């Protein structure tokens, strides 16, 4: 019996897809233009934050969170609309558009758009050293050090995760996030 038609494999796949849809749906009715790829990615980014423990966060009062976006002004605008005044998990959130080649500054999350793929490796290294959650949308991003990378699979937005990159940035990822990822790279641990 082929693995795709095996009842247990099929059930896991269906549960994973349902959890993925729930993750985006939990962003709320004012979330994103779910008809657009950019809107879906922005909704995911806003939800990922709730499934990550940042360095020094355990037991600390929730400080304001800063999302930096480079190479994707449309994602930055959508994220600003999504998080608005409500924040994420009780934390105030601001979204900053960063200049290509500029400094990261004080950001907690960095989204690197496709247009910056050729220059991303330096940003990803810097972000890892500073405990920043990195999210990208281009091929080979996990190998360059991204923690989360978007992919289009069967015309759907999916994401992959690098546990080694998360560990290097001292980020703790929830098992719930990992369970809905399209692919989890466990790396050399």
Short mmCIF file of the C-alpha atoms (twelve columns), coordinates in Angstrom:
data_MODEL
# 
_entry.id   MODEL 
# 
loop_
_atom_site.group_PDB 
_atom_site.id 
_atom_site.type_symbol 
_atom_site.label_atom_id 
_atom_site.label_alt_id 
_atom_site.label_comp_id 
_atom_site.label_asym_id 
_atom_site.label_seq_id 
_atom_site.Cartn_x 
_atom_site.Cartn_y 
_atom_site.Cartn_z 
_atom_site.pdbx_PDB_model_num 
ATOM 1   C CA . UNK A 1   0.000   0.000  0.000  1 
ATOM 2   C CA . UNK A 2   1.551   3.374  -0.976 1 
ATOM 3   C CA . UNK A 3   2.297   5.604  1.995  1 
ATOM 4   C CA . UNK A 4   0.050   8.424  0.679  1 
ATOM 5   C CA . UNK A 5   -2.971  6.163  0.846  1 
ATOM 6   C CA . UNK A 6   -2.083  4.667  4.215  1 
ATOM 7   C CA . UNK A 7   -4.914  5.633  6.629  1 
ATOM 8   C CA . UNK A 8   -2.570  6.875  9.386  1 
ATOM 9   C CA . UNK A 9   -0.525  9.008  6.954  1 
ATOM 10  C CA . UNK A 10  -3.675  10.446 5.432  1 
ATOM 11  C CA . UNK A 11  -5.095  11.268 8.863  1 
ATOM 12  C CA . UNK A 12  -1.839  12.995 9.937  1 
ATOM 13  C CA . UNK A 13  -1.845  15.027 6.723  1 
ATOM 14  C CA . UNK A 14  -5.468  16.081 7.197  1 
ATOM 15  C CA . UNK A 15  -4.865  17.009 10.850 1 
ATOM 16  C CA . UNK A 16  -1.782  19.002 9.869  1 
ATOM 17  C CA . UNK A 17  -3.730  20.887 7.186  1 
ATOM 18  C CA . UNK A 18  -6.555  21.607 9.632  1 
ATOM 19  C CA . UNK A 19  -4.086  22.911 12.232 1 
ATOM 20  C CA . UNK A 20  -2.446  25.092 9.588  1 
ATOM 21  C CA . UNK A 21  -5.807  26.607 8.631  1 
ATOM 22  C CA . UNK A 22  -6.622  27.154 12.297 1 
ATOM 23  C CA . UNK A 23  -3.321  28.973 12.785 1 
ATOM 24  C CA . UNK A 24  -4.186  31.489 10.038 1 
ATOM 25  C CA . UNK A 25  -7.868  31.694 10.986 1 
ATOM 26  C CA . UNK A 26  -6.920  32.547 14.564 1 
ATOM 27  C CA . UNK A 27  -5.534  35.840 13.266 1 
ATOM 28  C CA . UNK A 28  -9.134  37.031 13.343 1 
ATOM 29  C CA . UNK A 29  -11.591 38.565 10.905 1 
ATOM 30  C CA . UNK A 30  -9.583  41.787 10.497 1 
ATOM 31  C CA . UNK A 31  -6.454  39.818 9.774  1 
ATOM 32  C CA . UNK A 32  -5.474  39.800 6.150  1 
ATOM 33  C CA . UNK A 33  -6.796  39.651 2.667  1 
ATOM 34  C CA . UNK A 34  -6.750  35.868 2.768  1 
ATOM 35  C CA . UNK A 35  -7.210  35.805 -0.987 1 
ATOM 36  C CA . UNK A 36  -3.702  37.128 -1.481 1 
ATOM 37  C CA . UNK A 37  -0.436  35.300 -0.947 1 
ATOM 38  C CA . UNK A 38  1.013   38.410 0.740  1 
ATOM 39  C CA . UNK A 39  -1.970  38.642 3.087  1 
ATOM 40  C CA . UNK A 40  -1.637  35.007 4.064  1 
ATOM 41  C CA . UNK A 41  2.094   35.405 4.743  1 
ATOM 42  C CA . UNK A 42  1.453   38.497 6.869  1 
ATOM 43  C CA . UNK A 43  -1.197  36.626 8.875  1 
ATOM 44  C CA . UNK A 44  1.226   33.749 9.435  1 
ATOM 45  C CA . UNK A 45  3.991   36.104 10.591 1 
ATOM 46  C CA . UNK A 46  1.650   37.680 13.139 1 
ATOM 47  C CA . UNK A 47  0.685   34.242 14.456 1 
ATOM 48  C CA . UNK A 48  4.221   32.775 14.521 1 
ATOM 49  C CA . UNK A 49  5.178   35.249 17.248 1 
ATOM 50  C CA . UNK A 50  2.774   33.636 19.707 1 
ATOM 51  C CA . UNK A 51  4.560   30.305 19.275 1 
ATOM 52  C CA . UNK A 52  8.096   31.565 19.935 1 
ATOM 53  C CA . UNK A 53  9.851   32.253 23.226 1 
ATOM 54  C CA . UNK A 54  12.469  34.941 22.701 1 
ATOM 55  C CA . UNK A 55  15.751  35.139 24.680 1 
ATOM 56  C CA . UNK A 56  15.173  36.660 28.122 1 
ATOM 57  C CA . UNK A 57  11.394  36.485 27.729 1 
ATOM 58  C CA . UNK A 58  10.699  33.716 30.269 1 
ATOM 59  C CA . UNK A 59  9.133   35.224 33.373 1 
ATOM 60  C CA . UNK A 60  9.661   38.782 32.126 1 
ATOM 61  C CA . UNK A 61  6.928   41.346 31.643 1 
ATOM 62  C CA . UNK A 62  5.890   41.447 27.990 1 
ATOM 63  C CA . UNK A 63  7.904   44.240 26.370 1 
ATOM 64  C CA . UNK A 64  6.760   45.862 23.132 1 
ATOM 65  C CA . UNK A 65  7.669   43.794 20.086 1 
ATOM 66  C CA . UNK A 66  9.231   45.205 16.919 1 
ATOM 67  C CA . UNK A 67  8.873   43.500 13.537 1 
ATOM 68  C CA . UNK A 68  11.403  44.679 10.968 1 
ATOM 69  C CA . UNK A 69  10.685  44.097 7.292  1 
ATOM 70  C CA . UNK A 70  13.244  44.434 4.507  1 
ATOM 71  C CA . UNK A 71  12.480  43.932 0.826  1 
ATOM 72  C CA . UNK A 72  8.717   43.525 1.223  1 
ATOM 73  C CA . UNK A 73  6.894   46.821 1.789  1 
ATOM 74  C CA . UNK A 74  3.551   45.158 1.018  1 
ATOM 75  C CA . UNK A 75  4.093   42.640 3.838  1 
ATOM 76  C CA . UNK A 76  5.032   45.499 6.204  1 
ATOM 77  C CA . UNK A 77  1.832   47.374 5.344  1 
ATOM 78  C CA . UNK A 78  -0.309  44.268 5.795  1 
ATOM 79  C CA . UNK A 79  1.379   43.417 9.106  1 
ATOM 80  C CA . UNK A 80  0.749   46.959 10.382 1 
ATOM 81  C CA . UNK A 81  -2.909  46.581 9.472  1 
ATOM 82  C CA . UNK A 82  -3.177  43.176 11.131 1 
ATOM 83  C CA . UNK A 83  -1.520  43.952 14.444 1 
ATOM 84  C CA . UNK A 84  -2.810  47.536 14.625 1 
ATOM 85  C CA . UNK A 85  -3.680  48.650 18.118 1 
ATOM 86  C CA . UNK A 86  -4.491  45.140 19.347 1 
ATOM 87  C CA . UNK A 87  -0.921  43.829 19.431 1 
ATOM 88  C CA . UNK A 88  -0.078  40.162 19.706 1 
ATOM 89  C CA . UNK A 89  -0.648  38.059 22.846 1 
ATOM 90  C CA . UNK A 90  -0.922  41.137 25.046 1 
ATOM 91  C CA . UNK A 91  2.239   42.724 23.657 1 
ATOM 92  C CA . UNK A 92  2.269   46.037 21.851 1 
ATOM 93  C CA . UNK A 93  3.700   45.577 18.351 1 
ATOM 94  C CA . UNK A 94  5.211   47.973 15.858 1 
ATOM 95  C CA . UNK A 95  6.256   47.257 12.293 1 
ATOM 96  C CA . UNK A 96  9.276   49.004 10.778 1 
ATOM 97  C CA . UNK A 97  10.305  48.969 7.146  1 
ATOM 98  C CA . UNK A 98  14.080  48.640 7.049  1 
ATOM 99  C CA . UNK A 99  16.359  49.905 4.297  1 
ATOM 100 C CA . UNK A 100 18.169  47.279 2.255  1 
ATOM 101 C CA . UNK A 101 21.750  47.089 3.504  1 
ATOM 102 C CA . UNK A 102 20.889  49.074 6.642  1 
ATOM 103 C CA . UNK A 103 21.273  48.090 10.274 1 
ATOM 104 C CA . UNK A 104 18.727  45.897 11.991 1 
ATOM 105 C CA . UNK A 105 18.406  48.122 15.029 1 
ATOM 106 C CA . UNK A 106 16.215  46.912 17.873 1 
ATOM 107 C CA . UNK A 107 13.951  44.365 16.184 1 
ATOM 108 C CA . UNK A 108 12.618  41.105 17.595 1 
ATOM 109 C CA . UNK A 109 11.388  39.640 14.303 1 
ATOM 110 C CA . UNK A 110 12.945  40.158 10.877 1 
ATOM 111 C CA . UNK A 111 11.096  39.401 7.652  1 
ATOM 112 C CA . UNK A 112 13.394  39.291 4.612  1 
ATOM 113 C CA . UNK A 113 11.532  39.507 1.325  1 
ATOM 114 C CA . UNK A 114 12.353  37.786 -1.937 1 
ATOM 115 C CA . UNK A 115 13.937  40.928 -3.419 1 
ATOM 116 C CA . UNK A 116 16.677  40.724 -0.752 1 
ATOM 117 C CA . UNK A 117 17.492  37.030 -1.263 1 
ATOM 118 C CA . UNK A 118 20.939  37.775 -2.722 1 
ATOM 119 C CA . UNK A 119 21.931  39.900 0.301  1 
ATOM 120 C CA . UNK A 120 20.080  37.961 3.001  1 
ATOM 121 C CA . UNK A 121 22.905  35.825 4.379  1 
ATOM 122 C CA . UNK A 122 24.594  38.750 6.163  1 
ATOM 123 C CA . UNK A 123 21.281  39.867 7.679  1 
ATOM 124 C CA . UNK A 124 20.459  36.340 8.810  1 
ATOM 125 C CA . UNK A 125 23.855  35.911 10.504 1 
ATOM 126 C CA . UNK A 126 23.488  39.235 12.301 1 
ATOM 127 C CA . UNK A 127 19.928  38.411 13.364 1 
ATOM 128 C CA . UNK A 128 20.942  35.008 14.778 1 
ATOM 129 C CA . UNK A 129 23.660  36.637 16.884 1 
ATOM 130 C CA . UNK A 130 21.080  39.065 18.296 1 
ATOM 131 C CA . UNK A 131 18.334  36.503 19.087 1 
ATOM 132 C CA . UNK A 132 16.005  37.712 16.338 1 
ATOM 133 C CA . UNK A 133 13.347  35.463 14.810 1 
ATOM 134 C CA . UNK A 134 13.993  35.437 11.063 1 
ATOM 135 C CA . UNK A 135 11.315  34.735 8.480  1 
ATOM 136 C CA . UNK A 136 12.056  34.567 4.755  1 
ATOM 137 C CA . UNK A 137 10.420  33.636 1.465  1 
ATOM 138 C CA . UNK A 138 13.085  32.341 -0.901 1 
ATOM 139 C CA . UNK A 139 14.901  29.143 -1.877 1 
ATOM 140 C CA . UNK A 140 17.895  28.056 0.239  1 
ATOM 141 C CA . UNK A 141 16.890  30.380 3.081  1 
ATOM 142 C CA . UNK A 142 17.109  27.689 5.767  1 
ATOM 143 C CA . UNK A 143 20.653  26.852 4.614  1 
ATOM 144 C CA . UNK A 144 21.536  30.540 4.936  1 
ATOM 145 C CA . UNK A 145 20.302  30.654 8.535  1 
ATOM 146 C CA . UNK A 146 16.606  31.562 8.440  1 
ATOM 147 C CA . UNK A 147 14.447  30.132 11.228 1 
ATOM 148 C CA . UNK A 148 11.198  30.071 9.215  1 
ATOM 149 C CA . UNK A 149 10.869  30.146 5.432  1 
ATOM 150 C CA . UNK A 150 7.738   30.361 3.307  1 
ATOM 151 C CA . UNK A 151 7.285   28.103 0.294  1 
ATOM 152 C CA . UNK A 152 4.506   27.674 -2.210 1 
ATOM 153 C CA . UNK A 153 3.548   23.991 -2.380 1 
ATOM 154 C CA . UNK A 154 0.652   22.824 -4.528 1 
ATOM 155 C CA . UNK A 155 -0.370  26.474 -4.955 1 
ATOM 156 C CA . UNK A 156 -0.625  26.967 -1.174 1 
ATOM 157 C CA . UNK A 157 1.484   28.959 1.251  1 
ATOM 158 C CA . UNK A 158 3.434   26.597 3.497  1 
ATOM 159 C CA . UNK A 159 6.376   27.108 5.805  1 
ATOM 160 C CA . UNK A 160 9.493   25.229 6.796  1 
ATOM 161 C CA . UNK A 161 11.471  25.565 10.014 1 
ATOM 162 C CA . UNK A 162 15.141  25.181 10.937 1 
ATOM 163 C CA . UNK A 163 15.629  23.980 14.507 1 
ATOM 164 C CA . UNK A 164 19.391  24.587 14.259 1 
ATOM 165 C CA . UNK A 165 18.817  28.249 13.287 1 
ATOM 166 C CA . UNK A 166 16.298  28.676 16.123 1 
ATOM 167 C CA . UNK A 167 18.776  27.199 18.591 1 
ATOM 168 C CA . UNK A 168 21.573  29.449 17.317 1 
ATOM 169 C CA . UNK A 169 19.339  32.495 17.884 1 
ATOM 170 C CA . UNK A 170 18.354  31.115 21.327 1 
ATOM 171 C CA . UNK A 171 14.694  30.921 20.322 1 
ATOM 172 C CA . UNK A 172 12.365  28.263 21.684 1 
ATOM 173 C CA . UNK A 173 9.717   27.152 19.196 1 
ATOM 174 C CA . UNK A 174 6.444   25.647 20.329 1 
ATOM 175 C CA . UNK A 175 5.739   22.065 19.354 1 
ATOM 176 C CA . UNK A 176 2.380   23.325 18.063 1 
ATOM 177 C CA . UNK A 177 4.194   25.483 15.504 1 
ATOM 178 C CA . UNK A 178 6.441   22.603 14.496 1 
ATOM 179 C CA . UNK A 179 3.481   20.242 14.121 1 
ATOM 180 C CA . UNK A 180 1.930   22.369 11.363 1 
ATOM 181 C CA . UNK A 181 5.156   23.114 9.487  1 
ATOM 182 C CA . UNK A 182 5.464   21.672 6.003  1 
ATOM 183 C CA . UNK A 183 9.053   20.660 6.766  1 
ATOM 184 C CA . UNK A 184 11.219  20.755 9.896  1 
ATOM 185 C CA . UNK A 185 14.982  20.719 9.365  1 
ATOM 186 C CA . UNK A 186 16.442  19.213 12.514 1 
ATOM 187 C CA . UNK A 187 19.996  20.046 11.361 1 
ATOM 188 C CA . UNK A 188 23.147  18.752 12.972 1 
ATOM 189 C CA . UNK A 189 22.351  19.037 16.665 1 
# 
